[in-house]
Amino acid sequence: MKIGIDVMGGDYAPEAVVLGAILAYDQLQSDTELVLIGNEKNIKEISKKHGFEVSNFRIVHTDVLIEMGEHPAKAYAQKTNSSINLGYKMLRDNQIDGFASAGNTGAMLVGAMYTAKSIPGVIRPSIAATIPNLSDVPVILLDVGINPDAKPDVLYQYAILGSLYAFHVFGVENPKVGLLNIGSEEEKGNLLTKATYQAMKGTAEFNFIGNVEGNDIFDSDKVNVIVTDGFVGNVMLKEAEAFYSLLKKKNVGNSFFEKFNFENYGGTPILGINYPAVIGHGISNEKAIKNMILHTIEVVNVKLVDRIKEAFK
Amino acid sequence: MKIGIDVMGGDYAPEAVVLGAILAYDQLQSDTELVLIGNEKNIKEISKKHGFEVSNFRIVHTDVLIEMGEHPAKAYAQKTNSSINLGYKMLRDNQIDGFASAGNTGAMLVGAMYTAKSIPGVIRPSIAATIPNLSDVPVILLDVGINPDAKPDVLYQYAILGSLYAFHVFGVENPKVGLLNIGSEEEKGNLLTKATYQAMKGTAEFNFIGNVEGNDIFDSDKVNVIVTDGFVGNVMLKEAEAFYSLLKKKNVGNSFFEKFNFENYGGTPILGINYPAVIGHGISNEKAIKNMILHTIEVVNVKLVDRIKEAFK
């Protein structure tokens, strides 16, 4: 298995990315190779500085970077040799089996749509967040940012995508899918959720448990997959991040709440495209990068993309 | 000043409501009278049990209750002698100056629309939540549940309503108004927020600071009034409640985070109707009821309704 890593993407790149790759290397199966996409000189220097034998990596050199603040579509179209462009091309040409980047999220999504492309039958791909809770299994929240104006048929598909992710990657049997709403009763909600409820009700394609509310987000006993549009999901995820930072500011030291340190998070696959691509948080430190790489390997290992293709056949 | 209180509404009514009124009584100006609307016998018994001289209250007897689970519009139409109906009628007939209830929220909203009625010029009234943060002044989040499908002109008016509430009740000078969105740039968002941004941009009617995001909700240095539709506001408020309950479950004892104990909250006025009506949380304990009564008095004192009427003239 070959995993491509964007060494140029992320607030602390390239240092944190190379270090994260070094940390991940120790946990690899012997058949797994890490392909570092970025400035060869930097990669060699950082590896040497940390006493790591750089020939353990494969390097694909580029010094073209899509900056964090650049316009995603424009940059992706123009910078055809950027680390993100190269990663997607290698994915498409089967030179790598998975690709991970903590760089410009918009550009990663553009590459997902233009180079990796949606799986036939999937109306709109999605990115999911994993929300910590009292159990060891995260609650999957999706969408968290691709589709701020989703339609009922798109939310319906998110339920399928989220269920497959929860089952294959997190081992949740028959995941309970809840529709995020502002009341538990069927007739509650806005136009979108009322229509979506009717579409989901009685489905045999996933385990629909009905409406859930904002306060159910940390309750994996009740719900495993929470479906909402990309506007609401994004707001909820950022509110959870804000809570963690409030805890830090008030010096609440509690190991449980360290689960909410999204800086350590390993990223999330773009669900519904033809290849495994994983997006990391821009502020990823080396631990987060390591986790992003291991998560990518897991997504490839369980053949999540193939499972999704089968479901949408 | 006369403040009407629904003694029958709330999960712990009538006991907690009468107790809350007794607690509030100690803090009243001599010209303020509390008008308890509910079962006279209950009110007398609870007062006696707690050694309180019941003649300090005025009592308006009824034993008709709109239950928490009842259909709001139907119940309000049929139970014309319910405590909520009586409260609104007394408001409309100027027998009381403000009315507060922790009962069926839907019925309180129905009464707001049918009996108190919208202020001319206000498209849709709103309820706001006060969100705790590192400062002593809450962030005002609105709408939190009346209008799950708001339009740009409605959100525009929320900015005015929220600003007046923040200024007159919480003393925030020239409150900073943010549009809740999924990015800080003007072109970010869903169809609703993109259109609303254009409507708010350059306005002289309030202090528009642009887009804010989910992680700004606890940052009163940045924003004082966060405007969103009733779907997103409701979800955000409930997520904050869920966080507090997670802290309790993990036994995090930190006095700062007690600010997030929404059980102690004093309720919120319905902004944009012709009379001061305050909605309390169903789970209100006696402290919350006391705070709800004092908040109602404050709303009456600062003539919030008159200020809103002037703004929409």
XYZ file of C-alpha atoms in Angstrom:
626
model
C 0.000 0.000 0.000
C 1.247 3.466 -0.896
C -0.005 6.546 0.956
C 0.655 9.995 -0.492
C 1.194 12.834 1.958
C 1.105 16.526 1.126
C 4.238 17.799 2.871
C 3.521 21.418 1.940
C 0.005 21.700 3.366
C -0.844 22.856 6.884
C 0.035 25.734 9.170
C 3.156 23.989 10.483
C 4.333 22.461 7.206
C 6.747 21.144 6.166
C 8.315 20.435 9.591
C 5.189 19.062 11.332
C 4.218 16.959 8.302
C 7.614 15.269 7.966
C 7.729 14.708 11.717
C 4.218 13.255 11.616
C 5.288 10.909 8.834
C 8.287 9.821 10.907
C 5.985 9.104 13.856
C 3.591 7.162 11.628
C 6.436 5.167 10.061
C 7.025 3.282 13.322
C 3.484 1.929 13.220
C 3.406 0.784 9.591
C 3.020 -2.722 8.269
C 6.005 -3.719 6.144
C 3.968 -3.525 2.925
C 3.074 0.127 3.449
C 5.093 2.910 1.871
C 4.776 6.612 2.619
C 5.093 8.870 -0.416
C 5.999 12.387 0.633
C 4.967 15.035 -1.879
C 6.858 18.268 -1.422
C 10.240 19.941 -1.464
C 12.845 17.163 -1.530
C 15.544 19.250 0.117
C 13.276 20.194 3.019
C 12.182 16.598 3.511
C 15.770 15.384 3.595
C 16.917 18.130 5.962
C 14.079 17.635 8.425
C 14.551 13.854 8.385
C 18.286 14.199 8.956
C 17.777 16.682 11.767
C 15.617 14.133 13.550
C 17.938 11.220 12.844
C 15.532 9.508 10.493
C 16.743 7.553 7.475
C 15.003 9.409 4.654
C 15.275 6.506 2.206
C 12.432 4.942 4.197
C 10.213 7.440 2.427
C 9.550 7.768 -1.231
C 9.778 11.419 -2.253
C 7.901 13.107 -5.088
C 9.440 16.498 -5.484
C 7.570 19.745 -6.020
C 7.996 23.216 -4.675
C 4.609 24.474 -5.794
C 2.274 25.175 -2.895
C -1.368 26.210 -2.816
C -1.330 28.704 0.048
C -3.957 28.495 2.808
C -5.562 31.765 1.769
C -5.632 31.184 -1.988
C -8.828 30.875 -3.991
C -9.227 27.080 -4.192
C -10.642 26.622 -7.701
C -8.355 29.176 -9.301
C -5.247 27.845 -7.573
C -6.089 24.237 -8.396
C -6.614 25.109 -12.051
C -3.406 27.119 -12.351
C -0.929 25.362 -10.083
C -1.000 22.015 -11.803
C 2.228 20.956 -10.124
C 1.115 21.839 -6.610
C 1.427 19.127 -3.974
C -2.378 18.806 -3.870
C -2.659 18.495 -7.664
C 0.112 15.909 -7.742
C -1.510 13.920 -4.961
C -4.821 13.713 -6.786
C -3.177 12.842 -10.104
C -1.223 10.034 -8.461
C -4.436 8.788 -6.864
C -6.251 8.817 -10.190
C -3.351 7.054 -11.916
C -3.198 4.422 -9.159
C 0.346 5.377 -8.211
C -0.832 5.763 -4.643
C -3.752 4.125 -2.792
C -4.652 7.016 -0.537
C -3.807 10.706 -0.212
C -3.794 12.958 2.846
C -3.336 16.702 3.217
C -3.730 19.313 5.958
C -3.457 22.058 3.357
C -6.031 24.318 1.708
C -9.312 22.494 2.386
C -11.074 24.194 -0.502
C -8.395 23.030 -2.930
C -8.656 19.491 -1.553
C -12.382 19.607 -2.275
C -11.834 21.025 -5.743
C -9.421 18.205 -6.489
C -11.960 15.754 -5.110
C -14.585 16.993 -7.562
C -12.415 17.586 -10.620
C -9.803 14.860 -10.456
C -11.058 12.120 -8.122
C -14.712 12.806 -9.076
C -17.946 11.699 -7.413
C -18.872 8.049 -7.377
C -21.690 7.513 -9.920
C -24.996 7.807 -8.037
C -23.622 10.068 -5.311
C -25.246 13.499 -5.772
C -22.831 15.369 -3.531
C -19.803 14.091 -1.599
C -19.483 15.006 2.064
C -16.968 15.465 4.820
C -17.770 14.116 8.233
C -16.474 15.058 11.653
C -15.931 12.597 14.474
C -17.385 13.982 17.698
C -16.033 12.690 21.018
C -18.388 11.505 23.736
C -18.494 9.331 26.852
C -17.948 6.141 24.846
C -14.884 5.082 22.859
C -16.695 5.349 19.559
C -17.148 8.787 18.054
C -20.449 10.160 16.836
C -20.204 10.851 13.099
C -21.531 14.292 12.160
C -22.008 15.091 8.498
C -21.884 17.212 6.408
C -19.510 19.673 8.066
C -18.801 22.011 5.253
C -19.183 20.974 1.623
C -22.888 21.577 1.073
C -24.373 24.497 2.991
C -27.596 24.291 0.956
C -28.312 20.568 0.922
C -31.534 19.074 -0.398
C -33.464 16.156 1.150
C -32.087 13.595 -1.320
C -28.566 14.743 -0.492
C -29.184 14.379 3.263
C -30.654 10.953 2.582
C -27.408 9.916 0.896
C -25.368 11.355 3.778
C -27.125 8.870 6.027
C -25.793 6.054 3.827
C -22.289 7.532 3.585
C -22.123 8.158 7.338
C -23.387 4.670 8.139
C -20.748 3.043 5.939
C -18.028 5.184 7.524
C -19.226 4.369 11.055
C -19.436 0.653 10.342
C -16.290 0.020 8.306
C -13.881 2.444 9.980
C -15.227 2.572 13.559
C -16.820 -0.867 13.766
C -20.291 0.356 14.722
C -22.789 -2.386 13.884
C -26.021 -1.169 12.286
C -25.288 2.477 13.120
C -28.195 4.516 14.467
C -28.827 7.437 12.135
C -30.503 10.585 13.472
C -31.738 13.570 11.513
C -30.596 16.744 13.285
C -33.670 18.786 14.097
C -35.181 21.189 16.625
C -37.629 18.773 18.150
C -38.104 15.049 18.373
C -41.542 14.897 16.751
C -41.947 14.060 13.070
C -43.656 17.356 12.199
C -40.959 19.537 13.786
C -38.283 21.405 11.911
C -37.627 23.571 8.890
C -38.718 22.818 5.354
C -35.555 20.797 4.713
C -35.781 18.533 7.749
C -39.530 17.985 7.410
C -39.090 16.785 3.835
C -36.010 14.748 4.733
C -37.827 13.037 7.578
C -40.480 11.820 5.148
C -37.786 10.536 2.787
C -35.963 8.658 5.545
C -38.975 7.304 7.395
C -39.321 3.561 6.951
C -36.200 3.230 4.815
C -34.437 -0.114 4.627
C -31.161 1.435 3.465
C -29.995 2.530 6.917
C -31.109 2.418 10.528
C -33.119 5.635 10.840
C -34.012 6.426 14.460
C -35.824 9.712 13.761
C -34.980 13.245 14.802
C -32.183 14.095 17.203
C -31.407 17.508 18.686
C -28.379 19.653 19.407
C -28.003 18.188 22.864
C -27.737 14.634 21.499
C -24.421 15.312 19.800
C -22.390 13.741 22.618
C -24.682 10.760 23.166
C -23.457 7.701 21.272
C -25.942 5.512 23.148
C -28.688 7.320 21.323
C -27.172 8.080 17.948
C -24.077 7.114 15.915
C -24.522 9.168 12.760
C -26.016 12.673 12.811
C -27.126 13.980 9.439
C -27.422 17.693 8.688
C -26.491 20.190 6.015
C -22.978 21.590 5.717
C -23.940 24.912 7.284
C -25.308 23.524 10.528
C -22.648 20.810 10.773
C -19.874 23.346 10.371
C -21.352 25.612 13.051
C -21.755 22.696 15.475
C -18.213 21.478 14.938
C -16.779 24.944 15.502
C -18.869 25.414 18.634
C -17.378 22.197 20.030
C -13.907 23.555 19.225
C -14.786 26.794 21.010
C -15.797 24.884 24.089
C -12.456 23.121 24.240
C -10.658 26.423 23.965
C -12.800 27.872 26.792
C -11.802 24.896 28.946
C -8.142 25.611 28.192
C -8.559 29.296 29.023
C -10.089 28.380 32.379
C -7.340 25.805 32.975
C -9.717 22.904 33.309
C -7.356 19.957 33.212
C -9.428 16.876 32.633
C -8.113 14.048 30.504
C -11.566 13.267 29.143
C -11.906 16.714 27.607
C -8.584 16.295 25.823
C -10.654 14.243 23.401
C -11.993 17.606 22.242
C -8.563 18.851 21.264
C -9.218 18.952 17.558
C -5.553 19.763 16.956
C -4.831 16.114 17.592
C -7.456 14.904 15.161
C -6.480 12.749 12.306
C -8.594 14.226 9.578
C -11.575 12.947 7.723
C -12.056 11.226 4.379
C -14.047 12.891 1.633
C -16.979 10.502 1.434
C -18.464 9.726 -1.957
C -15.492 10.176 -4.320
C -13.694 7.499 -6.324
C -10.457 7.466 -4.300
C -9.466 7.705 -0.642
C -8.566 11.325 0.092
C -8.299 12.546 3.677
C -8.443 16.171 4.804
C -6.576 17.228 7.924
C -7.067 20.317 10.064
C -4.901 23.277 9.001
C -3.546 23.640 12.532
C -2.393 20.010 12.627
C 0.673 19.352 14.754
C 2.881 16.304 14.162
C 0.630 14.110 16.307
C -2.381 15.136 14.214
C -0.428 14.445 11.019
C 0.542 11.019 12.303
C -3.110 10.318 13.100
C -4.161 11.616 9.686
C -1.768 9.191 7.987
C -2.901 6.242 10.110
C -6.545 7.146 9.469
C -5.868 7.214 5.734
C -4.295 3.766 5.933
C -7.342 2.509 7.830
C -9.723 3.954 5.236
C -7.721 2.213 2.477
C -7.490 -1.037 4.446
C -11.215 -1.389 4.977
C -11.831 -0.511 1.308
C -14.285 2.215 2.286
C -14.437 3.597 -1.242
C -15.315 0.176 -2.678
C -18.012 -0.274 -0.023
C -19.530 3.070 -0.975
C -19.370 2.209 -4.684
C -21.231 -1.027 -3.986
C -23.905 0.762 -1.994
C -24.556 3.250 -4.797
C -24.515 0.748 -7.647
C -45.648 47.839 38.326
C -47.540 44.556 38.189
C -45.875 41.355 36.987
C -48.010 38.350 36.140
C -46.557 34.907 36.792
C -47.867 31.627 35.469
C -47.866 29.455 38.581
C -48.998 26.370 36.649
C -46.274 26.322 34.000
C -42.989 24.456 34.292
C -41.814 20.987 35.194
C -41.684 21.781 38.913
C -44.842 23.891 39.110
C -46.575 25.015 41.185
C -44.092 24.538 44.068
C -40.988 25.914 42.319
C -42.913 28.849 40.850
C -44.375 29.974 44.160
C -40.982 29.517 45.830
C -39.338 31.523 43.054
C -41.881 34.290 43.552
C -41.146 34.291 47.292
C -37.409 34.595 46.565
C -38.047 37.421 44.085
C -40.325 39.230 46.535
C -37.364 40.099 48.790
C -35.718 42.001 45.956
C -38.701 44.023 44.793
C -39.138 47.783 44.861
C -42.131 48.756 46.954
C -44.148 49.746 43.874
C -43.908 46.289 42.335
C -46.650 43.747 42.789
C -46.477 40.074 41.834
C -49.680 38.654 40.382
C -49.714 34.877 40.678
C -51.954 33.195 38.127
C -52.889 29.697 39.163
C -54.668 27.552 41.699
C -55.381 29.752 44.719
C -55.430 26.897 47.195
C -52.033 25.635 46.028
C -50.517 29.096 46.180
C -51.786 29.626 49.720
C -50.628 26.217 50.915
C -47.131 26.531 49.463
C -46.751 30.061 50.834
C -47.893 28.950 54.272
C -45.597 25.938 54.252
C -42.656 28.264 53.660
C -43.792 30.836 56.240
C -44.562 33.483 53.639
C -47.454 35.919 54.076
C -49.529 35.164 50.982
C -51.320 38.525 51.045
C -48.069 39.983 49.686
C -49.111 38.424 46.372
C -52.148 39.179 44.318
C -53.731 35.925 43.186
C -55.739 35.364 40.006
C -57.306 31.980 40.357
C -57.519 29.355 37.656
C -57.102 25.627 37.650
C -56.851 25.281 33.897
C -53.397 24.271 32.741
C -51.921 23.867 29.271
C -49.812 20.751 29.741
C -46.198 20.672 28.519
C -46.998 18.086 25.846
C -50.211 19.620 24.517
C -50.575 20.975 21.000
C -49.957 24.696 21.553
C -52.372 26.274 19.076
C -55.190 23.875 19.842
C -54.774 24.174 23.598
C -54.539 27.975 23.479
C -57.710 28.169 21.387
C -59.685 25.811 23.602
C -58.437 26.472 27.138
C -59.394 30.117 27.268
C -59.092 30.160 31.041
C -55.654 28.603 31.173
C -52.989 30.444 33.151
C -51.198 31.352 29.889
C -54.399 32.665 28.273
C -55.232 34.694 31.373
C -51.729 36.150 31.502
C -51.894 37.351 27.918
C -55.409 38.763 28.341
C -54.319 40.691 31.423
C -51.308 42.008 29.493
C -53.490 43.137 26.622
C -55.972 44.774 28.994
C -53.154 46.521 30.867
C -53.988 44.787 34.117
C -50.362 43.689 34.318
C -47.204 45.251 32.858
C -45.305 42.071 32.157
C -45.985 38.334 32.083
C -43.651 35.405 32.685
C -44.151 31.680 32.266
C -41.978 28.548 32.300
C -44.859 26.566 30.840
C -45.593 25.267 27.346
C -43.286 27.366 25.149
C -45.375 26.790 22.061
C -48.491 28.074 23.815
C -46.565 31.145 25.015
C -45.638 31.825 21.390
C -49.199 31.283 20.203
C -50.415 33.772 22.797
C -47.691 36.163 21.692
C -48.936 36.054 18.114
C -52.679 35.910 18.720
C -53.201 38.027 21.795
C -50.143 40.260 22.278
C -49.537 40.448 18.506
C -46.495 41.596 16.536
C -45.442 45.221 16.668
C -46.408 46.856 13.348
C -43.381 46.631 11.054
C -41.925 43.548 12.723
C -42.194 40.685 10.228
C -41.548 37.901 12.732
C -40.927 38.127 16.485
C -37.963 36.259 17.917
C -36.663 34.684 21.064
C -33.060 35.237 22.014
C -30.726 33.225 24.219
C -28.032 34.745 26.401
C -24.779 32.840 25.971
C -22.195 32.988 28.766
C -18.572 33.817 28.016
C -15.400 35.092 29.666
C -16.875 38.563 30.224
C -19.787 39.562 32.460
C -21.989 40.475 29.525
C -23.694 37.661 27.658
C -23.606 37.221 23.914
C -27.144 37.480 22.535
C -27.984 34.674 20.108
C -31.171 34.940 18.092
C -33.415 33.437 16.853
C -33.384 30.278 18.968
C -36.576 28.642 17.905
C -39.461 30.635 16.474
C -38.470 30.827 12.812
C -36.605 27.811 11.471
C -36.997 29.061 7.892
C -36.099 32.732 8.207
C -35.653 35.033 5.223
C -32.960 37.737 4.843
C -35.322 40.576 5.801
C -36.283 38.680 8.947
C -32.627 38.171 9.907
C -32.038 41.844 9.228
C -34.746 42.732 11.738
C -33.304 40.272 14.273
C -30.147 42.351 14.204
C -32.195 45.374 15.295
C -34.161 43.448 17.925
C -31.007 41.861 19.335
C -29.169 45.177 19.422
C -31.981 46.860 21.364
C -32.100 43.950 23.810
C -28.311 44.006 24.301
C -28.245 47.769 24.810
C -31.288 48.363 26.996
C -31.229 45.232 29.127
C -27.498 44.416 29.256
C -26.054 47.894 28.825
C -23.930 47.066 25.779
C -23.152 50.312 23.948
C -23.361 50.095 20.164
C -23.553 46.298 20.191
C -21.455 44.493 17.598
C -23.739 42.413 15.386
C -22.364 39.352 13.595
C -24.067 37.210 10.988
C -23.504 33.555 11.840
C -21.802 31.919 8.910
C -19.303 29.229 7.902
C -16.494 31.569 6.925
C -15.468 35.126 7.562
C -15.417 36.263 3.935
C -18.374 38.048 2.380
C -18.957 35.435 -0.309
C -19.073 32.489 2.123
C -22.200 30.762 3.310
C -25.502 29.369 2.187
C -28.082 31.176 0.054
C -29.669 32.742 3.143
C -26.503 34.156 4.688
C -25.100 35.376 1.364
C -28.273 37.371 0.715
C -28.457 38.575 4.311
C -24.852 39.777 4.226
C -25.685 41.994 1.257
C -28.730 43.378 3.084
C -26.737 44.151 6.241
C -23.583 45.460 4.611
C -23.219 49.205 5.105
C -26.407 49.530 7.152
C -26.767 52.474 9.524
C -29.458 50.759 11.594
C -27.055 48.639 13.634
C -23.369 47.972 14.063
C -22.742 45.180 11.555
C -19.280 43.644 11.921
C -19.680 41.000 9.208
C -19.693 37.229 9.441
C -18.909 35.339 12.616
C -18.467 31.581 12.988
C -19.498 28.844 15.385
C -16.322 29.282 17.419
C -17.071 32.968 18.063
C -20.114 32.205 20.176
C -18.214 32.644 23.461
C -16.255 35.723 22.414
C -17.963 38.920 23.562
C -14.863 40.937 22.636
C -15.618 40.131 19.040
C -19.401 40.036 18.899
C -22.362 40.957 21.134
C -25.312 39.893 19.008
C -25.215 36.789 16.803
C -27.956 36.596 14.186
C -29.104 33.310 12.686
C -32.300 31.472 11.843
C -34.291 29.633 14.492
C -33.044 26.242 13.371
C -29.338 26.947 13.746
C -29.812 29.025 16.916
C -31.770 26.253 18.566
C -29.141 23.651 17.683
C -26.317 25.865 19.002
C -28.108 26.569 22.262
C -28.800 22.884 22.851
C -25.195 21.985 22.063
C -24.068 24.428 24.761
C -26.496 22.767 27.175
C -25.072 19.372 26.221
C -21.573 20.572 26.986
C -22.584 21.647 30.459
C -24.138 18.283 31.106
C -20.953 16.535 29.902
C -18.972 18.638 32.396
C -21.333 17.552 35.171
C -21.023 13.894 34.158
C -17.240 14.163 34.307
C -17.459 15.999 37.652
C -15.664 19.080 36.420
C -16.271 21.500 39.243
C -15.386 24.942 37.969
C -17.372 27.949 39.047
C -16.984 29.616 35.664
C -18.770 26.791 33.889
C -21.708 27.096 36.280
C -22.634 30.011 34.051
C -23.650 27.338 31.553
C -26.190 25.825 33.898
C -29.220 26.793 31.895
C -31.466 25.560 34.718
C -30.614 28.763 36.554
C -31.444 30.977 33.603
C -34.060 33.599 33.942
C -35.810 33.242 30.646
C -35.982 35.424 27.616
C -38.456 38.015 26.376
C -40.322 37.470 23.132
C -38.841 40.288 21.067
C -41.101 42.155 18.671
C -44.535 41.829 20.281
C -46.641 44.606 21.820
C -46.226 43.597 25.467
C -43.434 42.236 27.669
C -43.770 38.456 27.813
C -40.905 36.322 29.103
C -40.455 32.603 28.467
C -38.652 30.484 31.041
C -37.066 27.073 30.627
C -39.429 24.178 31.368
C -36.942 22.699 33.827
C -36.744 25.937 35.831
C -36.047 25.493 39.535
C -37.000 28.179 42.058
C -33.782 30.098 41.424
C -34.520 30.160 37.695
C -38.079 31.318 38.392
C -36.774 34.091 40.643
C -34.392 35.157 37.868
C -37.185 34.971 35.310
C -39.318 37.318 37.411
C -36.451 39.764 37.975
C -35.613 39.673 34.266
C -39.242 40.454 33.427
C -39.150 43.432 35.787
C -35.952 44.643 34.126
C -37.486 44.333 30.649
C -40.495 46.376 31.830
C -38.316 48.916 33.625
C -36.188 49.744 30.603
C -39.327 49.952 28.434
C -37.849 47.507 25.935
C -41.161 47.127 24.093
C -41.482 50.908 23.641
C -37.900 51.104 22.371
C -38.648 48.412 19.803
C -41.872 50.162 18.762
C -39.928 53.386 18.202
C -37.304 51.592 16.130
C -39.920 50.059 13.844
C -42.058 53.176 13.441
